[in-house]
């Protein structure tokens, strides 16, 4: 997998983390900890996945034609 692929996966994981954090916040405001806690935990997991892909992308050499170098 190249650098660009890891950056795309990181972007998708951040999107999921943001969505889950929003659901967790909404559930917490509604007083529903049974929904808030698993959403928050899943959001944290996706955040970790995003960070991992970002770190891998940073450690991956830039390929010719990759304009993010």
N, CA, C and O atoms as a Tinker XYZ file with bonds, in Angstrom:
   276  protein
     1  N      0.853000   -1.169000    0.000000    73     2
     2  CA     0.000000    0.000000    0.000000    64     1     3
     3  C      0.903000    1.238000    0.000000    63     2     4     5
     4  O      1.895000    1.294000    0.727000    81     3
     5  N      0.550000    2.214000   -0.815000    73     3     6
     6  CA     1.388000    3.404000   -0.904000    64     5     7
     7  C      0.908000    4.499000    0.058000    63     6     8     9
     8  O     -0.098000    4.357000    0.753000    81     7
     9  N      1.657000    5.572000    0.065000    73     7    10
    10  CA     1.400000    6.696000    0.971000    64     9    11
    11  C      0.004000    7.277000    0.751000    63    10    12    13
    12  O     -0.730000    7.536000    1.704000    81    11
    13  N     -0.347000    7.475000   -0.510000    73    11    14
    14  CA    -1.647000    8.059000   -0.853000    64    13    15
    15  C     -2.796000    7.195000   -0.342000    63    14    16    17
    16  O     -3.794000    7.722000    0.150000    81    15
    17  N     -2.666000    5.885000   -0.451000    73    15    18
    18  CA    -3.712000    4.979000    0.034000    64    17    19
    19  C     -3.881000    5.104000    1.546000    63    18    20    21
    20  O     -5.004000    5.101000    2.051000    81    19
    21  N     -2.780000    5.212000    2.258000    73    19    22
    22  CA    -2.868000    5.373000    3.720000    64    21    23
    23  C     -3.507000    6.712000    4.091000    63    22    24    25
    24  O     -4.266000    6.790000    5.057000    81    23
    25  N     -3.207000    7.755000    3.337000    73    23    26
    26  CA    -3.832000    9.048000    3.613000    64    25    27
    27  C     -5.341000    9.005000    3.366000    63    26    28    29
    28  O     -6.110000    9.610000    4.113000    81    27
    29  N     -5.760000    8.298000    2.329000    73    27    30
    30  CA    -7.200000    8.158000    2.053000    64    29    31
    31  C     -7.886000    7.363000    3.153000    63    30    32    33
    32  O     -8.988000    7.708000    3.581000    81    31
    33  N     -7.234000    6.297000    3.612000    73    31    34
    34  CA    -7.811000    5.499000    4.701000    64    33    35
    35  C     -7.887000    6.317000    5.989000    63    34    36    37
    36  O     -8.860000    6.211000    6.736000    81    35
    37  N     -6.879000    7.121000    6.246000    73    35    38
    38  CA    -6.891000    7.995000    7.426000    64    37    39
    39  C     -8.050000    8.980000    7.339000    63    38    40    41
    40  O     -8.738000    9.220000    8.330000    81    39
    41  N     -8.265000    9.546000    6.168000    73    39    42
    42  CA    -9.351000   10.501000    5.981000    64    41    43
    43  C    -10.711000    9.839000    6.241000    63    42    44    45
    44  O    -11.570000   10.413000    6.910000    81    43
    45  N    -10.892000    8.651000    5.715000    73    43    46
    46  CA   -12.147000    7.932000    5.944000    64    45    47
    47  C    -12.353000    7.583000    7.410000    63    46    48    49
    48  O    -13.472000    7.657000    7.917000    81    47
    49  N    -11.288000    7.208000    8.083000    73    47    50
    50  CA   -11.384000    6.862000    9.497000    64    49    51
    51  C    -11.709000    8.085000   10.340000    63    50    52    53
    52  O    -12.462000    7.985000   11.309000    81    51
    53  N    -11.156000    9.233000    9.987000    73    51    54
    54  CA   -11.471000   10.476000   10.709000    64    53    55
    55  C    -12.946000   10.812000   10.538000    63    54    56    57
    56  O    -13.605000   11.234000   11.489000    81    55
    57  N    -13.457000   10.629000    9.342000    73    55    58
    58  CA   -14.871000   10.900000    9.086000    64    57    59
    59  C    -15.756000   10.019000    9.967000    63    58    60    61
    60  O    -16.734000   10.496000   10.543000    81    59
    61  N    -15.416000    8.751000   10.068000    73    59    62
    62  CA   -16.194000    7.843000   10.921000    64    61    63
    63  C    -16.081000    8.247000   12.387000    63    62    64    65
    64  O    -17.074000    8.241000   13.115000    81    63
    65  N    -14.877000    8.596000   12.816000    73    63    66
    66  CA   -14.675000    9.006000   14.212000    64    65    67
    67  C    -15.509000   10.239000   14.534000    63    66    68    69
    68  O    -16.123000   10.318000   15.598000    81    67
    69  N    -15.530000   11.198000   13.617000    73    67    70
    70  CA   -16.330000   12.416000   13.828000    64    69    71
    71  C    -17.816000   12.095000   13.928000    63    70    72    73
    72  O    -18.516000   12.622000   14.793000    81    71
    73  N    -18.288000   11.239000   13.049000    73    71    74
    74  CA   -19.704000   10.862000   13.050000    64    73    75
    75  C    -20.076000   10.174000   14.364000    63    74    76    77
    76  O    -21.093000   10.495000   14.978000    81    75
    77  N    -19.242000    9.230000   14.782000    73    75    78
    78  CA   -19.518000    8.513000   16.026000    64    77    79
    79  C    -19.434000    9.428000   17.245000    63    78    80    81
    80  O    -20.211000    9.279000   18.188000    81    79
    81  N    -18.505000   10.365000   17.229000    73    79    82
    82  CA   -18.415000   11.322000   18.335000    64    81    83
    83  C    -19.683000   12.168000   18.414000    63    82    84    85
    84  O    -20.170000   12.465000   19.505000    81    83
    85  N    -20.205000   12.548000   17.275000    73    83    86
    86  CA   -21.462000   13.307000   17.246000    64    85    87
    87  C    -22.621000   12.507000   17.796000    63    86    88    89
    88  O    -23.435000   13.026000   18.560000    81    87
    89  N    -22.698000   11.239000   17.410000    73    87    90
    90  CA   -23.758000   10.379000   17.938000    64    89    91
    91  C    -23.614000   10.201000   19.444000    63    90    92    93
    92  O    -24.603000   10.218000   20.176000    81    91
    93  N    -22.379000   10.030000   19.899000    73    91    94
    94  CA   -22.133000    9.867000   21.334000    64    93    95
    95  C    -22.548000   11.131000   22.084000    63    94    96    97
    96  O    -23.157000   11.056000   23.151000    81    95
    97  N    -22.219000   12.276000   21.527000    73    95    98
    98  CA   -22.597000   13.537000   22.168000    64    97    99
    99  C    -24.112000   13.693000   22.228000    63    98   100   101
   100  O    -24.663000   14.083000   23.256000    81    99
   101  N    -24.772000   13.389000   21.130000    73    99   102
   102  CA   -26.237000   13.482000   21.102000    64   101   103
   103  C    -26.857000   12.545000   22.128000    63   102   104   105
   104  O    -27.783000   12.930000   22.843000    81   103
   105  N    -26.355000   11.323000   22.203000    73   103   106
   106  CA   -26.889000   10.347000   23.156000    64   105   107
   107  C    -26.627000   10.792000   24.591000    63   106   108   109
   108  O    -27.487000   10.634000   25.457000    81   107
   109  N    -25.452000   11.343000   24.845000    73   107   110
   110  CA   -25.132000   11.810000   26.198000    64   109   111
   111  C    -26.053000   12.965000   26.595000    63   110   112   113
   112  O    -26.528000   13.020000   27.729000    81   111
   113  N    -26.301000   13.876000   25.672000    73   111   114
   114  CA   -27.201000   15.003000   25.959000    64   113   115
   115  C    -28.622000   14.523000   26.216000    63   114   116   117
   116  O    -29.363000   15.128000   26.992000    81   115
   117  N    -28.997000   13.426000   25.555000    73   115   118
   118  CA   -30.339000   12.866000   25.729000    64   117   119
   119  C    -30.426000   11.973000   26.968000    63   118   120   121
   120  O    -31.490000   11.438000   27.280000    81   119
   121  N    -29.311000   11.818000   27.664000    73   119   122
   122  CA   -29.306000   10.983000   28.870000    64   121   123
   123  C    -29.363000    9.496000   28.575000    63   122   124   125
   124  O    -29.961000    8.730000   29.330000    81   123
   125  N    -28.747000    9.091000   27.486000    73   123   126
   126  CA   -28.766000    7.681000   27.082000    64   125   127
   127  C    -27.344000    7.106000   27.093000    63   126   128   129
   128  O    -26.724000    6.955000   26.041000    81   127
   129  N    -26.829000    6.787000   28.294000    73   127   130
   130  CA   -25.452000    6.278000   28.362000    64   129   131
   131  C    -25.268000    4.924000   27.685000    63   130   132   133
   132  O    -24.159000    4.586000   27.272000    81   131
   133  N    -26.344000    4.144000   27.567000    73   131   134
   134  CA   -26.229000    2.842000   26.907000    64   133   135
   135  C    -25.901000    2.992000   25.424000    63   134   136   137
   136  O    -25.340000    2.078000   24.818000    81   135
   137  N    -26.244000    4.131000   24.839000    73   135   138
   138  CA   -25.882000    4.402000   23.446000    64   137   139
   139  C    -24.610000    5.252000   23.379000    63   138   140   141
   140  O    -23.769000    5.055000   22.502000    81   139
   141  N    -24.479000    6.190000   24.305000    73   139   142
   142  CA   -23.341000    7.117000   24.264000    64   141   143
   143  C    -22.006000    6.395000   24.431000    63   142   144   145
   144  O    -21.062000    6.661000   23.687000    81   143
   145  N    -21.920000    5.499000   25.387000    73   143   146
   146  CA   -20.645000    4.835000   25.683000    64   145   147
   147  C    -20.121000    4.002000   24.519000    63   146   148   149
   148  O    -18.948000    4.136000   24.171000    81   147
   149  N    -20.941000    3.141000   23.897000    73   147   150
   150  CA   -20.397000    2.379000   22.762000    64   149   151
   151  C    -20.049000    3.259000   21.558000    63   150   152   153
   152  O    -19.090000    2.975000   20.842000    81   151
   153  N    -20.821000    4.321000   21.334000    73   151   154
   154  CA   -20.502000    5.229000   20.229000    64   153   155
   155  C    -19.178000    5.935000   20.495000    63   154   156   157
   156  O    -18.357000    6.085000   19.589000    81   155
   157  N    -18.970000    6.365000   21.732000    73   155   158
   158  CA   -17.710000    7.025000   22.082000    64   157   159
   159  C    -16.537000    6.058000   21.939000    63   158   160   161
   160  O    -15.478000    6.435000   21.437000    81   159
   161  N    -16.722000    4.824000   22.377000    73   159   162
   162  CA   -15.647000    3.833000   22.273000    64   161   163
   163  C    -15.319000    3.531000   20.808000    63   162   164   165
   164  O    -14.149000    3.429000   20.441000    81   163
   165  N    -16.343000    3.389000   19.982000    73   163   166
   166  CA   -16.114000    3.127000   18.562000    64   165   167
   167  C    -15.448000    4.330000   17.898000    63   166   168   169
   168  O    -14.580000    4.164000   17.041000    81   167
   169  N    -15.848000    5.532000   18.287000    73   167   170
   170  CA   -15.220000    6.734000   17.755000    64   169   171
   171  C    -13.742000    6.806000   18.109000    63   170   172   173
   172  O    -12.909000    7.193000   17.289000    81   171
   173  N    -13.430000    6.426000   19.349000    73   171   174
   174  CA   -12.024000    6.416000   19.782000    64   173   175
   175  C    -11.225000    5.385000   18.982000    63   174   176   177
   176  O    -10.071000    5.628000   18.629000    81   175
   177  N    -11.836000    4.245000   18.699000    73   175   178
   178  CA   -11.170000    3.219000   17.895000    64   177   179
   179  C    -10.873000    3.741000   16.489000    63   178   180   181
   180  O     -9.764000    3.564000   15.985000    81   179
   181  N    -11.852000    4.380000   15.857000    73   179   182
   182  CA   -11.633000    4.923000   14.519000    64   181   183
   183  C    -10.606000    6.047000   14.536000    63   182   184   185
   184  O     -9.854000    6.212000   13.576000    81   183
   185  N    -10.567000    6.822000   15.618000    73   183   186
   186  CA    -9.533000    7.843000   15.755000    64   185   187
   187  C     -8.148000    7.201000   15.781000    63   186   188   189
   188  O     -7.211000    7.694000   15.152000    81   187
   189  N     -8.033000    6.110000   16.506000    73   187   190
   190  CA    -6.757000    5.396000   16.581000    64   189   191
   191  C     -6.356000    4.835000   15.212000    63   190   192   193
   192  O     -5.184000    4.871000   14.834000    81   191
   193  N     -7.327000    4.328000   14.489000    73   191   194
   194  CA    -7.062000    3.803000   13.144000    64   193   195
   195  C     -6.583000    4.929000   12.229000    63   194   196   197
   196  O     -5.646000    4.747000   11.451000    81   195
   197  N     -7.226000    6.085000   12.326000    73   195   198
   198  CA    -6.818000    7.232000   11.508000    64   197   199
   199  C     -5.392000    7.645000   11.829000    63   198   200   201
   200  O     -4.596000    7.890000   10.923000    81   199
   201  N     -5.067000    7.724000   13.102000    73   199   202
   202  CA    -3.712000    8.110000   13.507000    64   201   203
   203  C     -2.678000    7.093000   13.016000    63   202   204   205
   204  O     -1.580000    7.464000   12.599000    81   203
   205  N     -3.035000    5.827000   13.068000    73   203   206
   206  CA    -2.115000    4.786000   12.611000    64   205   207
   207  C     -1.831000    4.933000   11.120000    63   206   208   209
   208  O     -0.678000    4.873000   10.694000    81   207
   209  N     -2.884000    5.125000   10.332000    73   207   210
   210  CA    -2.683000    5.299000    8.892000    64   209   211
   211  C     -1.882000    6.565000    8.604000    63   210   212   213
   212  O     -1.059000    6.579000    7.689000    81   211
   213  N     -2.110000    7.610000    9.361000    73   211   214
   214  CA    -1.344000    8.838000    9.158000    64   213   215
   215  C      0.134000    8.619000    9.468000    63   214   216   217
   216  O      0.998000    9.079000    8.721000    81   215
   217  N      0.428000    7.928000   10.550000    73   215   218
   218  CA     1.822000    7.642000   10.898000    64   217   219
   219  C      2.498000    6.768000    9.845000    63   218   220   221
   220  O      3.658000    6.987000    9.496000    81   219
   221  N      1.766000    5.780000    9.344000    73   219   222
   222  CA     2.326000    4.936000    8.287000    64   221   223
   223  C      2.583000    5.774000    7.037000    63   222   224   225
   224  O      3.627000    5.635000    6.400000    81   223
   225  N      1.637000    6.644000    6.686000    73   223   226
   226  CA     1.817000    7.504000    5.514000    64   225   227
   227  C      3.041000    8.399000    5.676000    63   226   228   229
   228  O      3.799000    8.598000    4.727000    81   227
   229  N      3.232000    8.937000    6.877000    73   227   230
   230  CA     4.383000    9.801000    7.115000    64   229   231
   231  C      5.700000    9.040000    6.988000    63   230   232   233
   232  O      6.720000    9.618000    6.610000    81   231
   233  N      5.680000    7.756000    7.302000    73   231   234
   234  CA     6.897000    6.950000    7.242000    64   233   235
   235  C      7.123000    6.329000    5.862000    63   234   236   237
   236  O      8.189000    5.772000    5.597000    81   235
   237  N      6.133000    6.423000    4.994000    73   235   238
   238  CA     6.228000    5.835000    3.657000    64   237   239
   239  C      6.882000    6.825000    2.699000    63   238   240   241
   240  O      6.506000    7.996000    2.661000    81   239
   241  N      7.857000    6.357000    1.927000    73   239   242
   242  CA     8.505000    7.265000    0.969000    64   241   243
   243  C      7.499000    7.824000   -0.038000    63   242   244   245
   244  O      6.545000    7.154000   -0.434000    81   243
   245  N      7.740000    9.053000   -0.431000    73   243   246
   246  CA     6.895000    9.705000   -1.427000    64   245   247
   247  C      7.227000    9.110000   -2.789000    63   246   248   249
   248  O      8.394000    9.034000   -3.174000    81   247
   249  N      6.199000    8.690000   -3.514000    73   247   250
   250  CA     6.405000    8.142000   -4.849000    64   249   251
   251  C      6.393000    9.273000   -5.863000    63   250   252   253
   252  O      5.811000   10.332000   -5.627000    81   251
   253  N      7.030000    9.039000   -6.974000    73   251   254
   254  CA     7.066000   10.035000   -8.036000    64   253   255
   255  C      5.633000   10.363000   -8.457000    63   254   256   257
   256  O      4.817000    9.467000   -8.670000    81   255
   257  N      5.348000   11.630000   -8.569000    73   255   258
   258  CA     3.988000   12.063000   -8.941000    64   257   259
   259  C      3.101000   12.320000   -7.747000    63   258   260   261
   260  O      1.985000   12.813000   -7.912000    81   259
   261  N      3.557000   12.004000   -6.551000    73   259   262
   262  CA     2.772000   12.265000   -5.343000    64   261   263
   263  C      3.026000   13.716000   -4.949000    63   262   264   265
   264  O      4.145000   14.071000   -4.577000    81   263
   265  N      1.998000   14.554000   -5.027000    73   263   266
   266  CA     2.183000   15.979000   -4.769000    64   265   267
   267  C      2.021000   16.367000   -3.312000    63   266   268   269
   268  O      1.976000   17.557000   -3.000000    81   267
   269  N      1.931000   15.402000   -2.414000    73   267   270
   270  CA     1.767000   15.707000   -0.991000    64   269   271
   271  C      3.104000   15.659000   -0.247000    63   270   272   273
   272  O      3.123000   15.771000    0.979000    81   271
   273  N      4.200000   15.500000   -0.948000    73   271   274
   274  CA     5.499000   15.315000   -0.340000    64   273   275
   275  C      6.020000   16.492000    0.350000    63   274   276
   276  O      7.118000   16.448000    0.904000    81   275
